[in-house]
């Protein structure tokens, strides 16, 4: 039997990169998938890819940085498929590259609103629903910068450290309610956003720093997310698991 048979799963930022890979992987494992994005075209494209391969998926437009949209995304999921078993809170942004002493407060607010407050809002309403349906599993997408600095990206580093802390709190609060919550820390993953944000020189440098001497793939992150979302990880909660080709090991 597939790992997520009969489950209803939600992924934010499912229109590209890691979110799309997670949505596809959830569907391959038998879940009914609701995916959100601010980009309607990309979100619908992910649904088409999943349906063309025989899976079940539904797109909802939503801005993950607002509490109201996060509440609505849970409501849409429940009205479409009746419950919510699994959530991967993935939507995130890098923000501008500036040292802390030059970082614009507005940019700080935007990054924190999506990467940290957005994950809190998502969990806030997902937990309420998961309690109603007797349990669930939440996987929050952090970063290796939930553990080590990303020089010139102070808001990103702070937001991802915050996601790791929030994840542990939720795990402690909901363990006896049959809800697990874990965080994944991808290293440098080959996605469109990485290519947009890093120069070729920087890409070469991050590749060379990882003992595996390559970027990761979105699929490699999705595989870990599926594991943490499924019963295969039934004793794992409050964990922060890195997938970085050894980048932070040395
Ligand atoms: N790519 C990497 O190297 C890497 C490394 C570590 C962590 N991450 C994290 O993984 C997650 C996904 O990153 P990615 O590289 O796949 O990015 P991506 O840019 O390819 O995908 C992000 C998706 O989120 C959507 N999005 C942006 N703002 C949104 C909002 N306000 N509401 C809803 N959707 C929104 C975008 O439209 C896009 O489809 C992020 O949280 C990122 O911080 C990425």
PDB file of C-alpha atoms and ligand atoms in Angstrom:
ATOM      1  CA  UNK A   1       0.000   0.000   0.000  1.00  0.00           C
ATOM      2  CA  UNK A   2       1.184   3.526  -0.760  1.00  0.00           C
ATOM      3  CA  UNK A   3       2.488   5.470   2.256  1.00  0.00           C
ATOM      4  CA  UNK A   4      -0.233   8.151   2.293  1.00  0.00           C
ATOM      5  CA  UNK A   5      -3.254   6.201   1.028  1.00  0.00           C
ATOM      6  CA  UNK A   6      -6.567   7.829   2.072  1.00  0.00           C
ATOM      7  CA  UNK A   7      -4.806  10.861   3.557  1.00  0.00           C
ATOM      8  CA  UNK A   8      -5.627  14.482   2.808  1.00  0.00           C
ATOM      9  CA  UNK A   9      -2.505  16.607   2.491  1.00  0.00           C
ATOM     10  CA  UNK A  10      -1.881  20.349   2.119  1.00  0.00           C
ATOM     11  CA  UNK A  11       1.249  22.028   0.699  1.00  0.00           C
ATOM     12  CA  UNK A  12       1.867  25.785   0.574  1.00  0.00           C
ATOM     13  CA  UNK A  13       3.939  27.275  -2.233  1.00  0.00           C
ATOM     14  CA  UNK A  14       3.133  24.217  -4.338  1.00  0.00           C
ATOM     15  CA  UNK A  15       3.562  26.056  -7.637  1.00  0.00           C
ATOM     16  CA  UNK A  16       7.278  25.475  -7.993  1.00  0.00           C
ATOM     17  CA  UNK A  17      10.501  24.106  -6.555  1.00  0.00           C
ATOM     18  CA  UNK A  18      10.352  22.097  -3.348  1.00  0.00           C
ATOM     19  CA  UNK A  19       6.599  22.688  -2.866  1.00  0.00           C
ATOM     20  CA  UNK A  20       5.778  21.252  -6.287  1.00  0.00           C
ATOM     21  CA  UNK A  21       8.024  18.238  -5.666  1.00  0.00           C
ATOM     22  CA  UNK A  22       6.296  17.634  -2.308  1.00  0.00           C
ATOM     23  CA  UNK A  23       2.818  17.948  -3.858  1.00  0.00           C
ATOM     24  CA  UNK A  24       3.748  15.456  -6.576  1.00  0.00           C
ATOM     25  CA  UNK A  25       5.325  13.060  -4.065  1.00  0.00           C
ATOM     26  CA  UNK A  26       2.277  13.230  -1.763  1.00  0.00           C
ATOM     27  CA  UNK A  27       0.008  12.423  -4.713  1.00  0.00           C
ATOM     28  CA  UNK A  28       2.240   9.535  -5.849  1.00  0.00           C
ATOM     29  CA  UNK A  29       1.914   8.084  -2.334  1.00  0.00           C
ATOM     30  CA  UNK A  30      -1.860   8.139  -2.626  1.00  0.00           C
ATOM     31  CA  UNK A  31      -2.819  11.363  -0.834  1.00  0.00           C
ATOM     32  CA  UNK A  32      -5.471  13.781  -2.033  1.00  0.00           C
ATOM     33  CA  UNK A  33      -3.485  17.015  -2.284  1.00  0.00           C
ATOM     34  CA  UNK A  34      -4.544  20.611  -1.795  1.00  0.00           C
ATOM     35  CA  UNK A  35      -1.797  22.975  -2.864  1.00  0.00           C
ATOM     36  CA  UNK A  36      -1.674  26.730  -2.508  1.00  0.00           C
ATOM     37  CA  UNK A  37       0.391  29.475  -4.075  1.00  0.00           C
ATOM     38  CA  UNK A  38       0.153  33.170  -4.878  1.00  0.00           C
ATOM     39  CA  UNK A  39       0.993  32.285  -8.465  1.00  0.00           C
ATOM     40  CA  UNK A  40      -2.203  30.857  -9.976  1.00  0.00           C
ATOM     41  CA  UNK A  41      -0.646  29.732 -13.262  1.00  0.00           C
ATOM     42  CA  UNK A  42       2.105  27.761 -11.535  1.00  0.00           C
ATOM     43  CA  UNK A  43      -0.291  26.289  -8.981  1.00  0.00           C
ATOM     44  CA  UNK A  44      -2.683  25.088 -11.685  1.00  0.00           C
ATOM     45  CA  UNK A  45       0.295  23.682 -13.592  1.00  0.00           C
ATOM     46  CA  UNK A  46       1.233  21.503 -10.595  1.00  0.00           C
ATOM     47  CA  UNK A  47      -2.367  20.241 -10.398  1.00  0.00           C
ATOM     48  CA  UNK A  48      -2.247  19.339 -14.088  1.00  0.00           C
ATOM     49  CA  UNK A  49       1.045  17.450 -13.678  1.00  0.00           C
ATOM     50  CA  UNK A  50      -0.438  15.464 -10.786  1.00  0.00           C
ATOM     51  CA  UNK A  51      -3.734  14.729 -12.549  1.00  0.00           C
ATOM     52  CA  UNK A  52      -1.956  13.731 -15.769  1.00  0.00           C
ATOM     53  CA  UNK A  53      -0.106  11.083 -13.735  1.00  0.00           C
ATOM     54  CA  UNK A  54      -3.351   9.765 -12.262  1.00  0.00           C
ATOM     55  CA  UNK A  55      -3.222  11.605  -8.920  1.00  0.00           C
ATOM     56  CA  UNK A  56      -5.771  13.773  -7.134  1.00  0.00           C
ATOM     57  CA  UNK A  57      -5.055  17.463  -6.496  1.00  0.00           C
ATOM     58  CA  UNK A  58      -6.791  20.786  -6.056  1.00  0.00           C
ATOM     59  CA  UNK A  59      -5.376  24.314  -6.206  1.00  0.00           C
ATOM     60  CA  UNK A  60      -6.322  27.178  -3.902  1.00  0.00           C
ATOM     61  CA  UNK A  61      -4.894  30.643  -4.390  1.00  0.00           C
ATOM     62  CA  UNK A  62      -3.599  31.927  -1.078  1.00  0.00           C
ATOM     63  CA  UNK A  63      -1.083  34.309   0.416  1.00  0.00           C
ATOM     64  CA  UNK A  64       0.719  32.344   3.121  1.00  0.00           C
ATOM     65  CA  UNK A  65       1.843  35.526   4.880  1.00  0.00           C
ATOM     66  CA  UNK A  66      -1.666  36.358   6.111  1.00  0.00           C
ATOM     67  CA  UNK A  67      -3.651  34.772   8.929  1.00  0.00           C
ATOM     68  CA  UNK A  68      -6.938  35.084   7.045  1.00  0.00           C
ATOM     69  CA  UNK A  69      -5.697  33.202   3.959  1.00  0.00           C
ATOM     70  CA  UNK A  70      -4.187  30.451   6.105  1.00  0.00           C
ATOM     71  CA  UNK A  71      -7.537  30.026   7.889  1.00  0.00           C
ATOM     72  CA  UNK A  72      -9.338  29.961   4.534  1.00  0.00           C
ATOM     73  CA  UNK A  73      -6.910  27.394   3.063  1.00  0.00           C
ATOM     74  CA  UNK A  74      -7.765  24.953   5.866  1.00  0.00           C
ATOM     75  CA  UNK A  75     -11.480  25.620   5.350  1.00  0.00           C
ATOM     76  CA  UNK A  76     -11.181  25.009   1.592  1.00  0.00           C
ATOM     77  CA  UNK A  77      -9.287  21.753   2.219  1.00  0.00           C
ATOM     78  CA  UNK A  78     -11.947  20.489   4.601  1.00  0.00           C
ATOM     79  CA  UNK A  79     -14.832  21.498   2.360  1.00  0.00           C
ATOM     80  CA  UNK A  80     -13.185  19.780  -0.624  1.00  0.00           C
ATOM     81  CA  UNK A  81     -11.921  16.560   1.007  1.00  0.00           C
ATOM     82  CA  UNK A  82     -13.555  16.461   4.465  1.00  0.00           C
ATOM     83  CA  UNK A  83     -10.433  16.495   6.683  1.00  0.00           C
ATOM     84  CA  UNK A  84      -6.758  17.440   6.963  1.00  0.00           C
ATOM     85  CA  UNK A  85      -4.188  14.795   7.885  1.00  0.00           C
ATOM     86  CA  UNK A  86      -0.893  16.203   6.616  1.00  0.00           C
ATOM     87  CA  UNK A  87       0.501  19.680   6.025  1.00  0.00           C
ATOM     88  CA  UNK A  88       3.785  20.844   4.570  1.00  0.00           C
ATOM     89  CA  UNK A  89       4.300  24.544   5.238  1.00  0.00           C
ATOM     90  CA  UNK A  90       6.788  25.360   2.520  1.00  0.00           C
ATOM     91  CA  UNK A  91       6.103  28.829   1.055  1.00  0.00           C
ATOM     92  CA  UNK A  92       9.055  31.065   1.783  1.00  0.00           C
ATOM     93  CA  UNK A  93      11.312  33.752   0.383  1.00  0.00           C
ATOM     94  CA  UNK A  94      14.988  34.723   0.622  1.00  0.00           C
ATOM     95  CA  UNK A  95      14.720  38.510   0.861  1.00  0.00           C
ATOM     96  CA  UNK A  96      17.386  41.005  -0.194  1.00  0.00           C
ATOM     97  CA  UNK A  97      21.105  40.417   0.328  1.00  0.00           C
ATOM     98  CA  UNK A  98      22.359  43.058   2.786  1.00  0.00           C
ATOM     99  CA  UNK A  99      24.257  42.960   6.063  1.00  0.00           C
ATOM    100  CA  UNK A 100      22.185  43.503   9.187  1.00  0.00           C
ATOM    101  CA  UNK A 101      23.279  47.132   9.660  1.00  0.00           C
ATOM    102  CA  UNK A 102      21.995  48.025   6.200  1.00  0.00           C
ATOM    103  CA  UNK A 103      18.909  45.804   6.076  1.00  0.00           C
ATOM    104  CA  UNK A 104      15.675  47.714   5.396  1.00  0.00           C
ATOM    105  CA  UNK A 105      13.087  47.261   8.170  1.00  0.00           C
ATOM    106  CA  UNK A 106      10.380  46.840   5.512  1.00  0.00           C
ATOM    107  CA  UNK A 107      12.270  43.942   3.957  1.00  0.00           C
ATOM    108  CA  UNK A 108      12.714  42.401   7.417  1.00  0.00           C
ATOM    109  CA  UNK A 109       8.946  42.617   7.990  1.00  0.00           C
ATOM    110  CA  UNK A 110       8.149  41.001   4.633  1.00  0.00           C
ATOM    111  CA  UNK A 111      10.501  38.057   5.157  1.00  0.00           C
ATOM    112  CA  UNK A 112       9.352  37.444   8.736  1.00  0.00           C
ATOM    113  CA  UNK A 113       5.683  37.766   7.676  1.00  0.00           C
ATOM    114  CA  UNK A 114       5.968  34.934   5.154  1.00  0.00           C
ATOM    115  CA  UNK A 115       8.732  32.697   6.529  1.00  0.00           C
ATOM    116  CA  UNK A 116       7.870  32.804  10.229  1.00  0.00           C
ATOM    117  CA  UNK A 117       4.451  34.374  10.913  1.00  0.00           C
ATOM    118  CA  UNK A 118       3.099  32.546   7.850  1.00  0.00           C
ATOM    119  CA  UNK A 119       4.213  29.190   9.260  1.00  0.00           C
ATOM    120  CA  UNK A 120       2.682  30.070  12.632  1.00  0.00           C
ATOM    121  CA  UNK A 121      -0.652  31.073  11.020  1.00  0.00           C
ATOM    122  CA  UNK A 122      -0.664  27.871   8.973  1.00  0.00           C
ATOM    123  CA  UNK A 123       0.014  25.651  11.991  1.00  0.00           C
ATOM    124  CA  UNK A 124      -2.467  27.622  14.107  1.00  0.00           C
ATOM    125  CA  UNK A 125      -5.417  26.655  11.887  1.00  0.00           C
ATOM    126  CA  UNK A 126      -4.100  23.246  10.787  1.00  0.00           C
ATOM    127  CA  UNK A 127      -3.713  22.145  14.427  1.00  0.00           C
ATOM    128  CA  UNK A 128      -7.292  23.131  15.213  1.00  0.00           C
ATOM    129  CA  UNK A 129      -8.532  20.983  12.314  1.00  0.00           C
ATOM    130  CA  UNK A 130      -6.172  18.065  13.031  1.00  0.00           C
ATOM    131  CA  UNK A 131      -7.436  17.948  16.623  1.00  0.00           C
ATOM    132  CA  UNK A 132     -10.971  17.656  15.253  1.00  0.00           C
ATOM    133  CA  UNK A 133     -10.017  14.755  12.981  1.00  0.00           C
ATOM    134  CA  UNK A 134      -8.042  12.946  15.672  1.00  0.00           C
ATOM    135  CA  UNK A 135      -4.431  13.536  14.628  1.00  0.00           C
ATOM    136  CA  UNK A 136      -2.036  14.562  11.911  1.00  0.00           C
ATOM    137  CA  UNK A 137       1.484  15.329  10.843  1.00  0.00           C
ATOM    138  CA  UNK A 138       2.948  18.763  10.068  1.00  0.00           C
ATOM    139  CA  UNK A 139       6.264  19.288   8.290  1.00  0.00           C
ATOM    140  CA  UNK A 140       7.617  22.829   8.287  1.00  0.00           C
ATOM    141  CA  UNK A 141      10.240  23.716   5.703  1.00  0.00           C
ATOM    142  CA  UNK A 142      13.066  25.541   7.458  1.00  0.00           C
ATOM    143  CA  UNK A 143      16.598  25.573   6.006  1.00  0.00           C
ATOM    144  CA  UNK A 144      20.126  24.828   7.096  1.00  0.00           C
ATOM    145  CA  UNK A 145      19.890  28.491   8.087  1.00  0.00           C
ATOM    146  CA  UNK A 146      17.640  27.351  10.911  1.00  0.00           C
ATOM    147  CA  UNK A 147      20.944  26.261  12.436  1.00  0.00           C
ATOM    148  CA  UNK A 148      23.781  28.319  10.916  1.00  0.00           C
ATOM    149  CA  UNK A 149      24.085  31.886   9.643  1.00  0.00           C
ATOM    150  CA  UNK A 150      23.365  32.998   6.086  1.00  0.00           C
ATOM    151  CA  UNK A 151      25.566  36.102   5.984  1.00  0.00           C
ATOM    152  CA  UNK A 152      23.705  39.068   4.414  1.00  0.00           C
ATOM    153  CA  UNK A 153      20.325  37.419   4.968  1.00  0.00           C
ATOM    154  CA  UNK A 154      19.580  38.242   8.619  1.00  0.00           C
ATOM    155  CA  UNK A 155      15.798  38.071   8.291  1.00  0.00           C
ATOM    156  CA  UNK A 156      16.007  34.714   6.515  1.00  0.00           C
ATOM    157  CA  UNK A 157      18.288  33.257   9.204  1.00  0.00           C
ATOM    158  CA  UNK A 158      16.117  34.608  12.024  1.00  0.00           C
ATOM    159  CA  UNK A 159      12.904  33.386  10.391  1.00  0.00           C
ATOM    160  CA  UNK A 160      14.217  29.860   9.816  1.00  0.00           C
ATOM    161  CA  UNK A 161      15.624  29.598  13.374  1.00  0.00           C
ATOM    162  CA  UNK A 162      12.146  30.689  14.486  1.00  0.00           C
ATOM    163  CA  UNK A 163      10.490  27.934  12.446  1.00  0.00           C
ATOM    164  CA  UNK A 164      12.688  25.329  14.163  1.00  0.00           C
ATOM    165  CA  UNK A 165      11.694  26.662  17.605  1.00  0.00           C
ATOM    166  CA  UNK A 166       8.014  26.854  16.738  1.00  0.00           C
ATOM    167  CA  UNK A 167       8.143  23.269  15.440  1.00  0.00           C
ATOM    168  CA  UNK A 168       9.552  22.013  18.757  1.00  0.00           C
ATOM    169  CA  UNK A 169       6.884  23.883  20.723  1.00  0.00           C
ATOM    170  CA  UNK A 170       4.090  22.380  18.654  1.00  0.00           C
ATOM    171  CA  UNK A 171       5.591  18.896  19.024  1.00  0.00           C
ATOM    172  CA  UNK A 172       5.647  19.274  22.811  1.00  0.00           C
ATOM    173  CA  UNK A 173       2.129  20.695  23.015  1.00  0.00           C
ATOM    174  CA  UNK A 174       0.418  18.204  20.685  1.00  0.00           C
ATOM    175  CA  UNK A 175       2.258  14.900  21.213  1.00  0.00           C
ATOM    176  CA  UNK A 176      -0.581  13.470  23.295  1.00  0.00           C
ATOM    177  CA  UNK A 177      -3.122  14.632  20.741  1.00  0.00           C
ATOM    178  CA  UNK A 178      -1.657  12.352  18.078  1.00  0.00           C
ATOM    179  CA  UNK A 179      -0.226  15.277  16.108  1.00  0.00           C
ATOM    180  CA  UNK A 180       3.454  15.239  15.165  1.00  0.00           C
ATOM    181  CA  UNK A 181       5.382  18.276  13.968  1.00  0.00           C
ATOM    182  CA  UNK A 182       8.853  18.225  12.416  1.00  0.00           C
ATOM    183  CA  UNK A 183      11.064  20.611  10.477  1.00  0.00           C
ATOM    184  CA  UNK A 184      13.225  19.934   7.445  1.00  0.00           C
ATOM    185  CA  UNK A 185      16.411  21.896   6.810  1.00  0.00           C
ATOM    186  CA  UNK A 186      17.336  21.793   3.133  1.00  0.00           C
ATOM    187  CA  UNK A 187      20.814  22.835   2.130  1.00  0.00           C
ATOM    188  CA  UNK A 188      21.276  24.439  -1.270  1.00  0.00           C
ATOM    189  CA  UNK A 189      18.686  22.933  -3.615  1.00  0.00           C
ATOM    190  CA  UNK A 190      18.561  23.418  -7.359  1.00  0.00           C
ATOM    191  CA  UNK A 191      15.361  25.441  -7.831  1.00  0.00           C
ATOM    192  CA  UNK A 192      14.370  28.477  -9.881  1.00  0.00           C
ATOM    193  CA  UNK A 193      14.517  30.719  -6.809  1.00  0.00           C
ATOM    194  CA  UNK A 194      18.063  29.636  -5.998  1.00  0.00           C
ATOM    195  CA  UNK A 195      19.145  30.412  -9.546  1.00  0.00           C
ATOM    196  CA  UNK A 196      17.438  33.831  -9.314  1.00  0.00           C
ATOM    197  CA  UNK A 197      19.049  34.661  -5.976  1.00  0.00           C
ATOM    198  CA  UNK A 198      22.618  33.400  -6.377  1.00  0.00           C
ATOM    199  CA  UNK A 199      25.236  34.342  -8.933  1.00  0.00           C
ATOM    200  CA  UNK A 200      27.017  31.482 -10.720  1.00  0.00           C
ATOM    201  CA  UNK A 201      30.112  32.175  -8.583  1.00  0.00           C
ATOM    202  CA  UNK A 202      28.101  31.804  -5.375  1.00  0.00           C
ATOM    203  CA  UNK A 203      26.436  28.624  -6.698  1.00  0.00           C
ATOM    204  CA  UNK A 204      29.847  27.152  -7.445  1.00  0.00           C
ATOM    205  CA  UNK A 205      31.025  28.143  -3.957  1.00  0.00           C
ATOM    206  CA  UNK A 206      28.095  26.528  -2.118  1.00  0.00           C
ATOM    207  CA  UNK A 207      28.438  23.392  -4.229  1.00  0.00           C
ATOM    208  CA  UNK A 208      32.125  23.153  -3.414  1.00  0.00           C
ATOM    209  CA  UNK A 209      31.507  23.650   0.329  1.00  0.00           C
ATOM    210  CA  UNK A 210      29.245  20.575   0.562  1.00  0.00           C
ATOM    211  CA  UNK A 211      31.174  17.290   0.839  1.00  0.00           C
ATOM    212  CA  UNK A 212      28.885  15.837  -1.851  1.00  0.00           C
ATOM    213  CA  UNK A 213      30.058  18.690  -4.090  1.00  0.00           C
ATOM    214  CA  UNK A 214      26.670  19.288  -5.667  1.00  0.00           C
ATOM    215  CA  UNK A 215      23.345  21.002  -5.143  1.00  0.00           C
ATOM    216  CA  UNK A 216      20.450  18.920  -3.892  1.00  0.00           C
ATOM    217  CA  UNK A 217      17.280  18.264  -5.860  1.00  0.00           C
ATOM    218  CA  UNK A 218      13.743  19.190  -4.839  1.00  0.00           C
ATOM    219  CA  UNK A 219      12.924  15.478  -5.073  1.00  0.00           C
ATOM    220  CA  UNK A 220      15.534  14.658  -2.407  1.00  0.00           C
ATOM    221  CA  UNK A 221      13.833  17.102  -0.032  1.00  0.00           C
ATOM    222  CA  UNK A 222      10.372  15.785  -0.952  1.00  0.00           C
ATOM    223  CA  UNK A 223      11.432  12.221  -0.102  1.00  0.00           C
ATOM    224  CA  UNK A 224      12.329  13.325   3.431  1.00  0.00           C
ATOM    225  CA  UNK A 225       9.078  15.283   3.741  1.00  0.00           C
ATOM    226  CA  UNK A 226       7.074  12.200   2.716  1.00  0.00           C
ATOM    227  CA  UNK A 227       8.874  10.118   5.354  1.00  0.00           C
ATOM    228  CA  UNK A 228       8.130  12.681   8.077  1.00  0.00           C
ATOM    229  CA  UNK A 229       4.520  13.004   6.912  1.00  0.00           C
ATOM    230  CA  UNK A 230       3.908   9.253   6.978  1.00  0.00           C
ATOM    231  CA  UNK A 231       3.523   6.636   9.702  1.00  0.00           C
ATOM    232  CA  UNK A 232       7.071   5.461   8.881  1.00  0.00           C
ATOM    233  CA  UNK A 233       8.221   8.252  11.230  1.00  0.00           C
ATOM    234  CA  UNK A 234       5.641   7.539  13.950  1.00  0.00           C
ATOM    235  CA  UNK A 235       8.107   8.101  16.869  1.00  0.00           C
ATOM    236  CA  UNK A 236       9.629  11.251  15.346  1.00  0.00           C
ATOM    237  CA  UNK A 237       8.335  14.613  16.526  1.00  0.00           C
ATOM    238  CA  UNK A 238      10.014  17.923  17.314  1.00  0.00           C
ATOM    239  CA  UNK A 239      12.892  16.923  15.043  1.00  0.00           C
ATOM    240  CA  UNK A 240      14.783  19.204  12.727  1.00  0.00           C
ATOM    241  CA  UNK A 241      16.313  17.079   9.981  1.00  0.00           C
ATOM    242  CA  UNK A 242      18.909  18.460   7.616  1.00  0.00           C
ATOM    243  CA  UNK A 243      19.215  17.398   3.952  1.00  0.00           C
ATOM    244  CA  UNK A 244      22.298  19.243   2.772  1.00  0.00           C
ATOM    245  CA  UNK A 245      24.863  16.893   1.231  1.00  0.00           C
ATOM    246  CA  UNK A 246      26.981  17.362   4.362  1.00  0.00           C
ATOM    247  CA  UNK A 247      27.160  21.171   4.047  1.00  0.00           C
ATOM    248  CA  UNK A 248      26.761  21.839   7.779  1.00  0.00           C
ATOM    249  CA  UNK A 249      28.683  18.739   8.893  1.00  0.00           C
ATOM    250  CA  UNK A 250      32.065  20.420   8.469  1.00  0.00           C
TER     251      UNK A 250
HETATM  252  N1  LIG B   1      16.009  26.231  -2.793  1.00  0.00           N
HETATM  253  C1  LIG B   1      16.802  26.140  -1.749  1.00  0.00           C
HETATM  254  O1  LIG B   1      18.034  26.032  -1.880  1.00  0.00           O
HETATM  255  C2  LIG B   1      16.241  26.139  -0.355  1.00  0.00           C
HETATM  256  C3  LIG B   1      17.103  25.834   0.690  1.00  0.00           C
HETATM  257  C4  LIG B   1      16.613  25.818   1.988  1.00  0.00           C
HETATM  258  C5  LIG B   1      15.285  26.104   2.249  1.00  0.00           C
HETATM  259  N2  LIG B   1      14.470  26.415   1.208  1.00  0.00           N
HETATM  260  C6  LIG B   1      13.084  26.733   1.550  1.00  0.00           C
HETATM  261  O2  LIG B   1      12.222  25.907   0.807  1.00  0.00           O
HETATM  262  C7  LIG B   1      10.995  26.594   0.565  1.00  0.00           C
HETATM  263  C8  LIG B   1      10.678  26.558  -0.926  1.00  0.00           C
HETATM  264  O3  LIG B   1      11.758  27.127  -1.613  1.00  0.00           O
HETATM  265  P1  LIG B   1      11.978  26.919  -3.181  1.00  0.00           P
HETATM  266  O4  LIG B   1      13.425  27.042  -3.415  1.00  0.00           O
HETATM  267  O5  LIG B   1      11.243  25.734  -3.640  1.00  0.00           O
HETATM  268  O6  LIG B   1      11.316  28.281  -3.709  1.00  0.00           O
HETATM  269  P2  LIG B   1      10.506  28.606  -5.040  1.00  0.00           P
HETATM  270  O7  LIG B   1      10.626  30.085  -5.203  1.00  0.00           O
HETATM  271  O8  LIG B   1      10.909  27.718  -6.158  1.00  0.00           O
HETATM  272  O9  LIG B   1       9.028  28.254  -4.624  1.00  0.00           O
HETATM  273  C9  LIG B   1       8.339  29.005  -3.684  1.00  0.00           C
HETATM  274  C10 LIG B   1       6.883  29.031  -4.060  1.00  0.00           C
HETATM  275  O10 LIG B   1       6.213  29.779  -3.054  1.00  0.00           O
HETATM  276  C11 LIG B   1       5.339  30.679  -3.685  1.00  0.00           C
HETATM  277  N3  LIG B   1       5.126  31.823  -2.816  1.00  0.00           N
HETATM  278  C12 LIG B   1       5.924  32.904  -2.666  1.00  0.00           C
HETATM  279  N4  LIG B   1       5.363  33.763  -1.812  1.00  0.00           N
HETATM  280  C13 LIG B   1       4.185  33.209  -1.427  1.00  0.00           C
HETATM  281  C14 LIG B   1       3.151  33.623  -0.560  1.00  0.00           C
HETATM  282  N5  LIG B   1       3.188  34.802   0.066  1.00  0.00           N
HETATM  283  N6  LIG B   1       2.095  32.812  -0.388  1.00  0.00           N
HETATM  284  C15 LIG B   1       2.020  31.621  -1.054  1.00  0.00           C
HETATM  285  N7  LIG B   1       2.966  31.193  -1.881  1.00  0.00           N
HETATM  286  C16 LIG B   1       4.032  31.974  -2.067  1.00  0.00           C
HETATM  287  C17 LIG B   1       6.009  31.058  -4.994  1.00  0.00           C
HETATM  288  O11 LIG B   1       5.070  31.577  -5.943  1.00  0.00           O
HETATM  289  C18 LIG B   1       6.624  29.737  -5.408  1.00  0.00           C
HETATM  290  O12 LIG B   1       5.745  28.966  -6.192  1.00  0.00           O
HETATM  291  C19 LIG B   1      11.171  27.999   1.134  1.00  0.00           C
HETATM  292  O13 LIG B   1      10.617  28.054   2.428  1.00  0.00           O
HETATM  293  C20 LIG B   1      12.679  28.151   1.194  1.00  0.00           C
HETATM  294  O14 LIG B   1      13.104  29.070   2.180  1.00  0.00           O
HETATM  295  C21 LIG B   1      14.910  26.444  -0.084  1.00  0.00           C
END
